[in-house]
Amino acid sequence: PATGGGGAGPCGRSACEAPEQERRLRALFQKLDVNRDGALCIHDLAEGLGRLGLHRTELDLLKIVKAGDKDLDGQLDFEEFVHYLQDHEKKLRLVFKSLDKKNDGRIDAQEIVQSLRDLGVKISEQQAEKILKSMDKNGTMTIDWNEWRDYHLLHPVENIPEIILYWKHSTIFDVGENLTVPDEFTVEERQTGMWWRHLVAGGGAGAVSRTCTAPLDRLKVLMQVHASRSNNMCIIGGFTQMIREGGPRSLWRGNGINVLKIAPESAIKFMAYEQIKRFIGTDQEMLRIHERLLAGSLAGAIAQSSIYPMEVLKTRMALRKTGQYSGMLDCAKNILSKEGMAAFYKGYIPNMLGIIPYAGIDLAVYETLKNAWLQRYAVNSADPGVFVLLACGTISSTCGQLASYPLALVRTRMQAQASVEGAPEVTMRGLFKHILKTEGAFGLYRGLAPNFMKVIPAVSISYVVYENLKMTLGVQSR
């Protein structure tokens, strides 16, 4: 019996649906298992689906096996096949629900036209009817859930537009460290030029968010560099010291360059990510989490290498005394004349090493939370709502920062160290040993409190500003 839009009927999506689904999937598996060996390879899928009148490209079949193959043996056993199809049907349900504008459990030509228009793609009603005819089994010129599911059977939906549209987090949240893996954009967002509007809105949101949380960021830098067992700097004491030394304006030292570096870093990272994706995947929608991590980390390393002198300048500007430099250019000239070009790359190695734990843990935690929410709560839409999105972004970035924090602290201390002629050069290894010997493991986490204090306000401010800038720039919200 038809289940309407996936939730109608006495059972809905409850447990009584499960045995029927397993019987259906077992029967399908047996039909596809041409060699009767209890496993499906690409050849089995091609031949079995051909017999059912469903023709898929070799690339599509490769995607299916890659997505479902948990033990990496190049084929799907029954358990892997069921797990893949259940996840696949869940995504198909979300797409069906998003197309079913009238919420009557059926999709007609007008709904297809409207949905594509929302994504910036214009088609005529005649073209929409052609799409319908290809799926419509009973000639009603509407598609119910069963027709939709059967037509898209074993057709990969890696990154369905609904999920990509609603779950951007790298573009939206700015916590001061631009080390996250860039977001994916739908094909429609690329074609209609919405992607650059998202990036501009994200850059503007980052600028406002960093400026609002700059006092906490400067305090973090001061604590990372100057706090020790003998100089136990606390939050209130740190703020008092800064205001006493340079007045309230001194709380924003180093913020100018911190905001300036957003644009070049984001642009370089996004362009590098897109190019690296082309080398890694045979098609852009095919990247899995570990491939995204690799592409994102490499893109992050390229972007950080390009703007790294600005990172050193930011640290020196944040630590400067009143009257020490007249501005950014004066600070840069001073470093260049007294310490040489190499000073602009101090702390470069711990910075590069910090990218992988930060980006990896942020991405893994975010994807885990996202998938857990989609599995449990995504019935009618992939839209998680503001609070879920903020919570997931905050938790993932906090975990990423916690993992890479010792490397960030060592990087900041190395950046702060002015080169003195004849004095031995401070190395990353030497600094780690010195901190552990004099302060213990706790010394590697100096400044963590103000760093975490700024995460929630930074995420919240960047989200609010991002949403407002999106509207100003004419990004279509669905």
Tab-separated table of C-alpha atoms in Angstrom:
chain	number	residue	atom	x	y	z
A	1	PRO	CA	0.000	0.000	0.000
A	2	ALA	CA	1.124	3.568	-0.711
A	3	THR	CA	2.420	5.436	2.287
A	4	GLY	CA	1.519	8.904	1.027
A	5	GLY	CA	4.305	11.379	1.709
A	6	GLY	CA	6.202	8.927	3.861
A	7	GLY	CA	4.285	9.585	7.093
A	8	ALA	CA	0.628	8.848	6.287
A	9	GLY	CA	-1.227	5.653	7.221
A	10	PRO	CA	-1.769	3.932	10.564
A	11	CYS	CA	1.875	2.917	10.992
A	12	GLY	CA	3.524	6.109	9.729
A	13	ARG	CA	7.253	5.577	10.156
A	14	SER	CA	6.993	3.466	13.312
A	15	ALA	CA	8.325	-0.006	14.045
A	16	CYS	CA	5.507	-1.794	12.186
A	17	GLU	CA	7.045	-0.516	8.898
A	18	ALA	CA	10.402	-2.190	9.586
A	19	PRO	CA	9.568	-5.913	8.897
A	20	GLU	CA	7.834	-4.988	5.612
A	21	GLN	CA	10.838	-2.885	4.590
A	22	GLU	CA	13.308	-5.673	5.438
A	23	ARG	CA	11.278	-8.229	3.434
A	24	ARG	CA	11.230	-5.837	0.458
A	25	LEU	CA	14.975	-5.191	0.693
A	26	ARG	CA	15.809	-8.906	1.093
A	27	ALA	CA	13.770	-9.745	-2.025
A	28	LEU	CA	15.535	-6.962	-3.923
A	29	PHE	CA	18.977	-8.129	-2.713
A	30	GLN	CA	18.246	-11.673	-3.953
A	31	LYS	CA	17.187	-10.339	-7.373
A	32	LEU	CA	20.392	-8.293	-7.666
A	33	ASP	CA	22.699	-11.053	-6.346
A	34	VAL	CA	23.309	-12.550	-9.788
A	35	ASN	CA	26.167	-14.843	-8.654
A	36	ARG	CA	24.243	-16.034	-5.548
A	37	ASP	CA	27.332	-15.460	-3.366
A	38	GLY	CA	25.656	-13.207	-0.778
A	39	ALA	CA	27.508	-10.065	-1.903
A	40	LEU	CA	26.916	-7.396	-4.564
A	41	CYS	CA	29.764	-6.074	-6.690
A	42	ILE	CA	29.440	-3.400	-9.416
A	43	HIS	CA	28.905	-6.115	-12.056
A	44	ASP	CA	26.052	-7.682	-10.023
A	45	LEU	CA	24.373	-4.296	-9.579
A	46	ALA	CA	24.662	-3.435	-13.278
A	47	GLU	CA	23.234	-6.787	-14.426
A	48	GLY	CA	20.564	-7.056	-11.692
A	49	LEU	CA	19.282	-3.511	-12.159
A	50	GLY	CA	19.322	-4.003	-15.962
A	51	ARG	CA	16.957	-6.981	-15.545
A	52	LEU	CA	14.656	-4.733	-13.477
A	53	GLY	CA	14.692	-2.140	-16.288
A	54	LEU	CA	16.810	0.311	-14.246
A	55	HIS	CA	19.974	1.482	-15.983
A	56	ARG	CA	22.648	3.235	-13.965
A	57	THR	CA	26.043	4.538	-15.078
A	58	GLU	CA	29.205	2.829	-13.830
A	59	LEU	CA	29.998	6.017	-11.862
A	60	ASP	CA	26.597	5.809	-10.093
A	61	LEU	CA	27.205	2.155	-9.200
A	62	LEU	CA	30.708	2.968	-7.947
A	63	LYS	CA	29.221	5.694	-5.720
A	64	ILE	CA	26.697	3.208	-4.283
A	65	VAL	CA	29.367	0.623	-3.449
A	66	LYS	CA	31.713	3.298	-1.995
A	67	ALA	CA	28.937	4.760	0.168
A	68	GLY	CA	27.750	1.417	1.576
A	69	ASP	CA	30.985	-0.581	1.749
A	70	LYS	CA	31.885	-0.393	5.462
A	71	ASP	CA	34.520	-3.167	5.479
A	72	LEU	CA	36.193	-1.826	2.275
A	73	ASP	CA	36.134	-5.168	0.421
A	74	GLY	CA	34.733	-3.624	-2.773
A	75	GLN	CA	31.262	-5.211	-2.481
A	76	LEU	CA	28.085	-4.992	-0.391
A	77	ASP	CA	26.853	-7.822	1.830
A	78	PHE	CA	23.170	-7.872	2.879
A	79	GLU	CA	23.726	-5.852	6.055
A	80	GLU	CA	25.696	-3.142	4.204
A	81	PHE	CA	23.086	-3.120	1.424
A	82	VAL	CA	20.222	-2.636	3.921
A	83	HIS	CA	22.085	0.072	5.840
A	84	TYR	CA	22.872	1.943	2.598
A	85	LEU	CA	19.287	1.726	1.291
A	86	GLN	CA	17.691	2.768	4.587
A	87	ASP	CA	19.927	5.854	4.697
A	88	HIS	CA	19.259	6.441	0.981
A	89	GLU	CA	15.449	6.230	1.440
A	90	LYS	CA	15.656	8.677	4.351
A	91	LYS	CA	17.328	11.237	2.094
A	92	LEU	CA	14.796	10.527	-0.688
A	93	ARG	CA	11.966	11.127	1.815
A	94	LEU	CA	13.401	14.537	2.669
A	95	VAL	CA	13.556	15.485	-1.018
A	96	PHE	CA	10.009	14.165	-1.580
A	97	LYS	CA	8.716	16.186	1.385
A	98	SER	CA	10.459	19.361	0.186
A	99	LEU	CA	8.878	18.961	-3.291
A	100	ASP	CA	5.427	18.155	-1.891
A	101	LYS	CA	4.433	21.804	-1.353
A	102	LYS	CA	0.711	21.002	-0.865
A	103	ASN	CA	1.577	18.299	1.687
A	104	ASP	CA	-0.933	15.873	0.137
A	105	GLY	CA	1.498	12.975	-0.361
A	106	ARG	CA	1.732	13.563	-4.135
A	107	ILE	CA	3.940	15.682	-6.407
A	108	ASP	CA	2.473	17.381	-9.484
A	109	ALA	CA	4.038	19.437	-12.296
A	110	GLN	CA	3.378	22.813	-10.607
A	111	GLU	CA	5.206	21.684	-7.454
A	112	ILE	CA	8.253	20.632	-9.509
A	113	VAL	CA	8.286	24.022	-11.299
A	114	GLN	CA	7.990	25.887	-7.968
A	115	SER	CA	10.711	23.860	-6.230
A	116	LEU	CA	13.192	24.341	-9.045
A	117	ARG	CA	12.342	28.059	-9.178
A	118	ASP	CA	13.204	28.291	-5.452
A	119	LEU	CA	16.636	26.932	-6.330
A	120	GLY	CA	17.045	29.478	-9.139
A	121	VAL	CA	16.327	27.027	-12.009
A	122	LYS	CA	13.511	27.994	-14.380
A	123	ILE	CA	11.665	25.289	-16.332
A	124	SER	CA	8.299	25.299	-18.127
A	125	GLU	CA	5.300	23.258	-17.019
A	126	GLN	CA	5.688	21.122	-20.164
A	127	GLN	CA	9.248	20.224	-19.121
A	128	ALA	CA	8.003	19.420	-15.597
A	129	GLU	CA	5.330	17.131	-17.097
A	130	LYS	CA	8.056	15.265	-19.025
A	131	ILE	CA	9.924	14.695	-15.741
A	132	LEU	CA	6.666	13.438	-14.167
A	133	LYS	CA	5.873	11.061	-17.027
A	134	SER	CA	9.251	9.351	-16.630
A	135	MET	CA	8.345	8.409	-13.013
A	136	ASP	CA	4.534	8.079	-13.202
A	137	LYS	CA	3.556	4.391	-13.353
A	138	ASN	CA	-0.252	4.690	-13.188
A	139	GLY	CA	-0.845	7.621	-15.581
A	140	THR	CA	-2.274	10.006	-12.964
A	141	MET	CA	0.325	12.732	-13.791
A	142	THR	CA	1.222	12.857	-10.107
A	143	ILE	CA	3.848	10.864	-8.206
A	144	ASP	CA	3.253	9.263	-4.825
A	145	TRP	CA	6.017	8.210	-2.416
A	146	ASN	CA	6.238	4.629	-3.746
A	147	GLU	CA	6.649	5.787	-7.367
A	148	TRP	CA	9.258	8.341	-6.298
A	149	ARG	CA	11.198	5.789	-4.203
A	150	ASP	CA	11.114	3.062	-6.877
A	151	TYR	CA	12.225	5.445	-9.642
A	152	HIS	CA	15.217	6.638	-7.589
A	153	LEU	CA	16.032	3.136	-6.365
A	154	LEU	CA	19.788	2.730	-6.085
A	155	HIS	CA	20.433	6.143	-7.564
A	156	PRO	CA	23.003	7.939	-5.376
A	157	VAL	CA	21.875	11.103	-3.582
A	158	GLU	CA	25.183	11.964	-1.936
A	159	ASN	CA	24.594	15.576	-0.951
A	160	ILE	CA	20.949	16.350	-1.479
A	161	PRO	CA	20.376	20.105	-1.941
A	162	GLU	CA	18.123	20.300	1.137
A	163	ILE	CA	20.905	19.126	3.453
A	164	ILE	CA	23.588	21.317	1.847
A	165	LEU	CA	21.306	24.364	1.959
A	166	TYR	CA	20.488	24.120	5.638
A	167	TRP	CA	23.667	22.749	7.216
A	168	LYS	CA	26.388	25.228	6.198
A	169	HIS	CA	28.545	25.902	9.221
A	170	SER	CA	32.021	26.886	8.085
A	171	THR	CA	30.629	29.892	6.186
A	172	ILE	CA	28.257	30.961	8.977
A	173	PHE	CA	30.248	30.583	12.197
A	174	ASP	CA	33.415	32.557	12.881
A	175	VAL	CA	35.177	31.852	16.183
A	176	GLY	CA	38.359	33.704	15.225
A	177	GLU	CA	40.273	30.652	13.933
A	178	ASN	CA	39.637	30.161	10.217
A	179	LEU	CA	40.746	26.511	10.132
A	180	THR	CA	37.448	24.743	9.404
A	181	VAL	CA	36.810	22.728	6.228
A	182	PRO	CA	34.903	24.915	3.711
A	183	ASP	CA	31.184	24.294	3.173
A	184	GLU	CA	29.711	22.534	0.162
A	185	PHE	CA	27.476	24.487	-2.230
A	186	THR	CA	24.687	22.983	-4.339
A	187	VAL	CA	24.969	22.935	-8.140
A	188	GLU	CA	22.183	25.540	-8.263
A	189	GLU	CA	24.012	27.836	-5.823
A	190	ARG	CA	27.073	27.676	-8.067
A	191	GLN	CA	25.114	28.262	-11.277
A	192	THR	CA	23.095	31.193	-9.912
A	193	GLY	CA	26.097	32.889	-8.266
A	194	MET	CA	24.659	32.483	-4.755
A	195	TRP	CA	27.944	30.946	-3.518
A	196	TRP	CA	29.903	34.226	-3.584
A	197	ARG	CA	27.032	36.014	-1.771
A	198	HIS	CA	27.243	33.369	0.974
A	199	LEU	CA	31.014	33.937	1.236
A	200	VAL	CA	30.625	37.738	1.367
A	201	ALA	CA	27.907	37.403	4.041
A	202	GLY	CA	30.186	35.015	5.962
A	203	GLY	CA	33.126	37.449	5.717
A	204	GLY	CA	31.006	40.359	6.949
A	205	ALA	CA	29.638	38.259	9.807
A	206	GLY	CA	33.180	37.243	10.769
A	207	ALA	CA	34.327	40.887	10.825
A	208	VAL	CA	31.494	41.933	13.185
A	209	SER	CA	31.854	38.836	15.369
A	210	ARG	CA	35.651	39.231	15.732
A	211	THR	CA	35.304	42.934	16.562
A	212	CYS	CA	32.684	42.221	19.256
A	213	THR	CA	34.814	39.515	20.889
A	214	ALA	CA	38.227	41.214	20.313
A	215	PRO	CA	38.819	42.081	24.025
A	216	LEU	CA	38.549	38.378	24.938
A	217	ASP	CA	40.812	37.462	22.022
A	218	ARG	CA	43.482	39.973	23.111
A	219	LEU	CA	43.258	38.693	26.697
A	220	LYS	CA	43.751	35.132	25.405
A	221	VAL	CA	46.931	36.182	23.545
A	222	LEU	CA	48.297	37.996	26.635
A	223	MET	CA	47.621	34.963	28.837
A	224	GLN	CA	49.179	32.570	26.292
A	225	VAL	CA	52.391	34.631	26.187
A	226	HIS	CA	52.775	36.171	29.667
A	227	ALA	CA	50.836	33.958	32.128
A	228	SER	CA	52.897	31.484	34.162
A	229	ARG	CA	53.059	29.984	37.661
A	230	SER	CA	54.773	33.127	38.959
A	231	ASN	CA	52.476	35.472	36.977
A	232	ASN	CA	49.027	33.921	37.416
A	233	MET	CA	46.888	36.225	35.263
A	234	CYS	CA	43.108	35.972	35.795
A	235	ILE	CA	40.348	37.324	33.530
A	236	ILE	CA	39.365	40.392	35.595
A	237	GLY	CA	43.022	41.125	36.431
A	238	GLY	CA	43.944	40.857	32.737
A	239	PHE	CA	41.235	43.320	31.652
A	240	THR	CA	42.184	45.734	34.470
A	241	GLN	CA	45.858	45.563	33.425
A	242	MET	CA	45.012	46.263	29.748
A	243	ILE	CA	42.761	49.254	30.573
A	244	ARG	CA	45.287	50.682	33.062
A	245	GLU	CA	48.108	50.425	30.497
A	246	GLY	CA	46.324	51.797	27.424
A	247	GLY	CA	42.728	52.789	28.227
A	248	PRO	CA	39.519	51.082	26.953
A	249	ARG	CA	40.629	51.363	23.281
A	250	SER	CA	43.604	49.106	24.000
A	251	LEU	CA	41.165	46.170	24.375
A	252	TRP	CA	40.868	46.145	20.566
A	253	ARG	CA	44.610	46.051	19.765
A	254	GLY	CA	45.314	43.626	16.930
A	255	ASN	CA	41.665	43.530	15.825
A	256	GLY	CA	42.214	45.597	12.657
A	257	ILE	CA	44.552	43.083	11.044
A	258	ASN	CA	42.475	40.166	12.408
A	259	VAL	CA	39.482	41.508	10.426
A	260	LEU	CA	41.561	42.434	7.360
A	261	LYS	CA	42.848	38.886	6.909
A	262	ILE	CA	39.324	37.375	6.652
A	263	ALA	CA	38.816	38.307	2.976
A	264	PRO	CA	42.111	37.010	1.480
A	265	GLU	CA	42.138	33.904	3.673
A	266	SER	CA	38.516	32.911	2.889
A	267	ALA	CA	38.914	33.575	-0.852
A	268	ILE	CA	42.203	31.644	-1.166
A	269	LYS	CA	40.872	28.759	0.934
A	270	PHE	CA	37.641	28.456	-1.073
A	271	MET	CA	39.448	28.552	-4.461
A	272	ALA	CA	42.104	26.068	-3.299
A	273	TYR	CA	39.398	23.743	-1.884
A	274	GLU	CA	37.495	23.716	-5.193
A	275	GLN	CA	40.671	22.912	-7.162
A	276	ILE	CA	41.795	20.167	-4.746
A	277	LYS	CA	38.293	18.609	-4.869
A	278	ARG	CA	38.670	18.231	-8.640
A	279	PHE	CA	41.930	16.304	-8.166
A	280	ILE	CA	40.594	14.050	-5.392
A	281	GLY	CA	37.106	13.110	-6.627
A	282	THR	CA	35.986	12.058	-10.076
A	283	ASP	CA	33.032	14.360	-9.571
A	284	GLN	CA	32.456	17.193	-7.146
A	285	GLU	CA	29.463	15.738	-5.323
A	286	MET	CA	31.329	12.524	-4.518
A	287	LEU	CA	33.681	13.515	-1.695
A	288	ARG	CA	33.277	11.547	1.519
A	289	ILE	CA	34.236	12.863	4.969
A	290	HIS	CA	37.903	11.795	4.866
A	291	GLU	CA	38.240	13.244	1.349
A	292	ARG	CA	36.629	16.513	2.483
A	293	LEU	CA	39.019	16.603	5.426
A	294	LEU	CA	42.030	16.085	3.155
A	295	ALA	CA	40.855	18.753	0.667
A	296	GLY	CA	39.893	21.161	3.485
A	297	SER	CA	43.182	20.705	5.378
A	298	LEU	CA	45.266	21.233	2.235
A	299	ALA	CA	43.195	24.306	1.307
A	300	GLY	CA	43.617	25.600	4.873
A	301	ALA	CA	47.402	25.063	4.691
A	302	ILE	CA	47.599	26.960	1.373
A	303	ALA	CA	45.484	29.850	2.705
A	304	GLN	CA	47.405	30.027	6.000
A	305	SER	CA	50.760	29.993	4.173
A	306	SER	CA	49.601	32.874	1.968
A	307	ILE	CA	48.497	35.151	4.810
A	308	TYR	CA	50.789	33.907	7.601
A	309	PRO	CA	52.780	37.196	7.951
A	310	MET	CA	49.432	38.821	8.881
A	311	GLU	CA	49.062	36.255	11.709
A	312	VAL	CA	52.452	37.282	13.133
A	313	LEU	CA	51.522	40.960	12.778
A	314	LYS	CA	48.227	40.347	14.600
A	315	THR	CA	50.040	38.764	17.574
A	316	ARG	CA	52.658	41.563	17.737
A	317	MET	CA	49.946	44.264	17.467
A	318	ALA	CA	47.906	42.600	20.250
A	319	LEU	CA	50.957	42.489	22.533
A	320	ARG	CA	52.282	45.990	21.798
A	321	LYS	CA	52.698	48.620	24.505
A	322	THR	CA	51.150	52.098	24.165
A	323	GLY	CA	53.144	54.164	21.655
A	324	GLN	CA	55.341	51.238	20.545
A	325	TYR	CA	54.070	51.324	16.927
A	326	SER	CA	52.100	53.994	15.088
A	327	GLY	CA	50.135	51.342	13.169
A	328	MET	CA	50.239	48.059	11.210
A	329	LEU	CA	52.698	49.274	8.567
A	330	ASP	CA	55.051	50.705	11.198
A	331	CYS	CA	54.958	47.369	13.054
A	332	ALA	CA	55.712	45.449	9.807
A	333	LYS	CA	58.630	47.803	8.929
A	334	ASN	CA	60.008	47.473	12.441
A	335	ILE	CA	59.964	43.637	12.337
A	336	LEU	CA	61.492	43.602	8.837
A	337	SER	CA	64.349	45.981	9.672
A	338	LYS	CA	65.240	44.469	13.081
A	339	GLU	CA	64.498	40.750	12.583
A	340	GLY	CA	64.374	40.131	8.829
A	341	MET	CA	61.812	38.378	6.619
A	342	ALA	CA	62.072	35.057	8.532
A	343	ALA	CA	60.372	36.672	11.564
A	344	PHE	CA	57.096	36.785	9.586
A	345	TYR	CA	57.057	32.963	9.568
A	346	LYS	CA	57.721	32.333	13.264
A	347	GLY	CA	55.464	29.591	14.627
A	348	TYR	CA	54.620	28.448	11.083
A	349	ILE	CA	55.196	24.719	11.786
A	350	PRO	CA	52.956	24.410	14.905
A	351	ASN	CA	50.347	26.458	13.014
A	352	MET	CA	50.369	24.012	10.079
A	353	LEU	CA	50.331	20.999	12.432
A	354	GLY	CA	47.306	22.477	14.242
A	355	ILE	CA	45.170	22.548	11.078
A	356	ILE	CA	44.566	18.769	10.926
A	357	PRO	CA	43.360	18.165	14.522
A	358	TYR	CA	41.252	21.356	14.451
A	359	ALA	CA	39.638	20.800	11.042
A	360	GLY	CA	39.353	17.020	11.500
A	361	ILE	CA	37.669	17.084	14.893
A	362	ASP	CA	35.442	20.057	13.996
A	363	LEU	CA	34.255	18.288	10.806
A	364	ALA	CA	33.855	14.850	12.439
A	365	VAL	CA	31.899	16.188	15.439
A	366	TYR	CA	29.712	18.432	13.253
A	367	GLU	CA	28.937	15.637	10.759
A	368	THR	CA	28.185	13.197	13.628
A	369	LEU	CA	25.800	15.660	15.301
A	370	LYS	CA	24.227	16.577	11.943
A	371	ASN	CA	23.652	12.943	10.956
A	372	ALA	CA	22.311	12.055	14.418
A	373	TRP	CA	19.788	14.897	14.127
A	374	LEU	CA	18.819	13.949	10.546
A	375	GLN	CA	18.326	10.296	11.552
A	376	ARG	CA	16.151	11.084	14.583
A	377	TYR	CA	14.267	14.278	13.816
A	378	ALA	CA	14.291	15.023	10.058
A	379	VAL	CA	10.768	13.932	9.081
A	380	ASN	CA	9.441	16.792	6.959
A	381	SER	CA	12.540	18.854	6.266
A	382	ALA	CA	16.323	18.859	6.593
A	383	ASP	CA	16.088	22.319	8.232
A	384	PRO	CA	17.392	21.945	11.812
A	385	GLY	CA	16.324	25.391	13.039
A	386	VAL	CA	18.549	28.072	14.564
A	387	PHE	CA	19.217	26.532	17.978
A	388	VAL	CA	20.236	23.086	16.706
A	389	LEU	CA	22.540	24.697	14.115
A	390	LEU	CA	24.114	26.998	16.733
A	391	ALA	CA	24.534	24.149	19.229
A	392	CYS	CA	26.172	21.834	16.673
A	393	GLY	CA	28.501	24.619	15.444
A	394	THR	CA	29.477	25.613	18.991
A	395	ILE	CA	30.170	22.050	20.160
A	396	SER	CA	32.182	21.091	17.056
A	397	SER	CA	34.364	24.237	17.057
A	398	THR	CA	34.962	23.920	20.826
A	399	CYS	CA	36.129	20.301	20.397
A	400	GLY	CA	38.380	21.341	17.471
A	401	GLN	CA	39.946	24.161	19.498
A	402	LEU	CA	40.496	21.942	22.530
A	403	ALA	CA	42.415	19.383	20.435
A	404	SER	CA	44.692	21.907	18.723
A	405	TYR	CA	45.080	24.410	21.594
A	406	PRO	CA	48.622	23.397	22.788
A	407	LEU	CA	49.908	23.891	19.221
A	408	ALA	CA	48.114	27.263	19.002
A	409	LEU	CA	49.711	28.375	22.294
A	410	VAL	CA	53.227	27.381	21.171
A	411	ARG	CA	52.625	29.133	17.817
A	412	THR	CA	51.590	32.378	19.595
A	413	ARG	CA	54.634	32.285	21.901
A	414	MET	CA	56.942	31.765	18.930
A	415	GLN	CA	55.262	34.627	17.018
A	416	ALA	CA	55.677	36.897	20.050
A	417	GLN	CA	59.394	36.130	20.477
A	418	ALA	CA	61.397	39.044	19.039
A	419	SER	CA	64.623	37.824	17.423
A	420	VAL	CA	67.676	39.132	19.217
A	421	GLU	CA	70.982	38.991	17.358
A	422	GLY	CA	73.215	36.300	18.782
A	423	ALA	CA	70.480	34.767	20.955
A	424	PRO	CA	69.509	31.114	20.295
A	425	GLU	CA	66.398	30.630	18.121
A	426	VAL	CA	63.361	29.238	19.965
A	427	THR	CA	62.153	25.949	18.448
A	428	MET	CA	58.744	24.318	18.730
A	429	ARG	CA	60.187	21.243	20.437
A	430	GLY	CA	62.265	23.337	22.843
A	431	LEU	CA	59.250	25.459	23.782
A	432	PHE	CA	57.054	22.411	24.434
A	433	LYS	CA	59.751	20.921	26.682
A	434	HIS	CA	60.245	24.230	28.527
A	435	ILE	CA	56.484	24.687	29.188
A	436	LEU	CA	56.008	21.098	30.374
A	437	LYS	CA	59.098	21.325	32.624
A	438	THR	CA	58.264	24.690	34.229
A	439	GLU	CA	54.436	24.680	34.232
A	440	GLY	CA	53.309	21.128	33.550
A	441	ALA	CA	50.576	20.121	31.057
A	442	PHE	CA	48.342	22.914	32.404
A	443	GLY	CA	50.780	25.447	30.949
A	444	LEU	CA	49.822	24.343	27.431
A	445	TYR	CA	46.247	25.514	28.082
A	446	ARG	CA	46.911	29.078	29.336
A	447	GLY	CA	44.245	31.457	28.016
A	448	LEU	CA	41.726	28.676	27.409
A	449	ALA	CA	39.051	30.330	29.605
A	450	PRO	CA	38.733	33.610	27.594
A	451	ASN	CA	39.040	31.547	24.408
A	452	PHE	CA	35.996	29.426	25.335
A	453	MET	CA	34.142	32.446	26.733
A	454	LYS	CA	34.140	34.002	23.274
A	455	VAL	CA	32.860	30.911	21.382
A	456	ILE	CA	29.120	31.254	22.162
A	457	PRO	CA	28.931	35.062	21.619
A	458	ALA	CA	31.105	34.752	18.464
A	459	VAL	CA	28.910	31.974	16.984
A	460	SER	CA	25.663	33.783	17.906
A	461	ILE	CA	26.773	37.190	16.574
A	462	SER	CA	28.162	35.760	13.326
A	463	TYR	CA	24.913	33.807	12.744
A	464	VAL	CA	22.655	36.863	13.274
A	465	VAL	CA	24.844	39.127	11.084
A	466	TYR	CA	25.155	36.391	8.420
A	467	GLU	CA	21.369	36.006	8.184
A	468	ASN	CA	20.881	39.787	7.873
A	469	LEU	CA	23.628	40.189	5.263
A	470	LYS	CA	22.188	37.241	3.328
A	471	MET	CA	18.858	39.077	3.036
A	472	THR	CA	20.604	42.324	2.033
A	473	LEU	CA	22.577	40.494	-0.684
A	474	GLY	CA	19.434	38.775	-1.979
A	475	VAL	CA	20.331	35.186	-1.072
A	476	GLN	CA	17.150	33.138	-1.402
A	477	SER	CA	16.171	31.579	1.928
A	478	ARG	CA	13.782	28.665	1.589
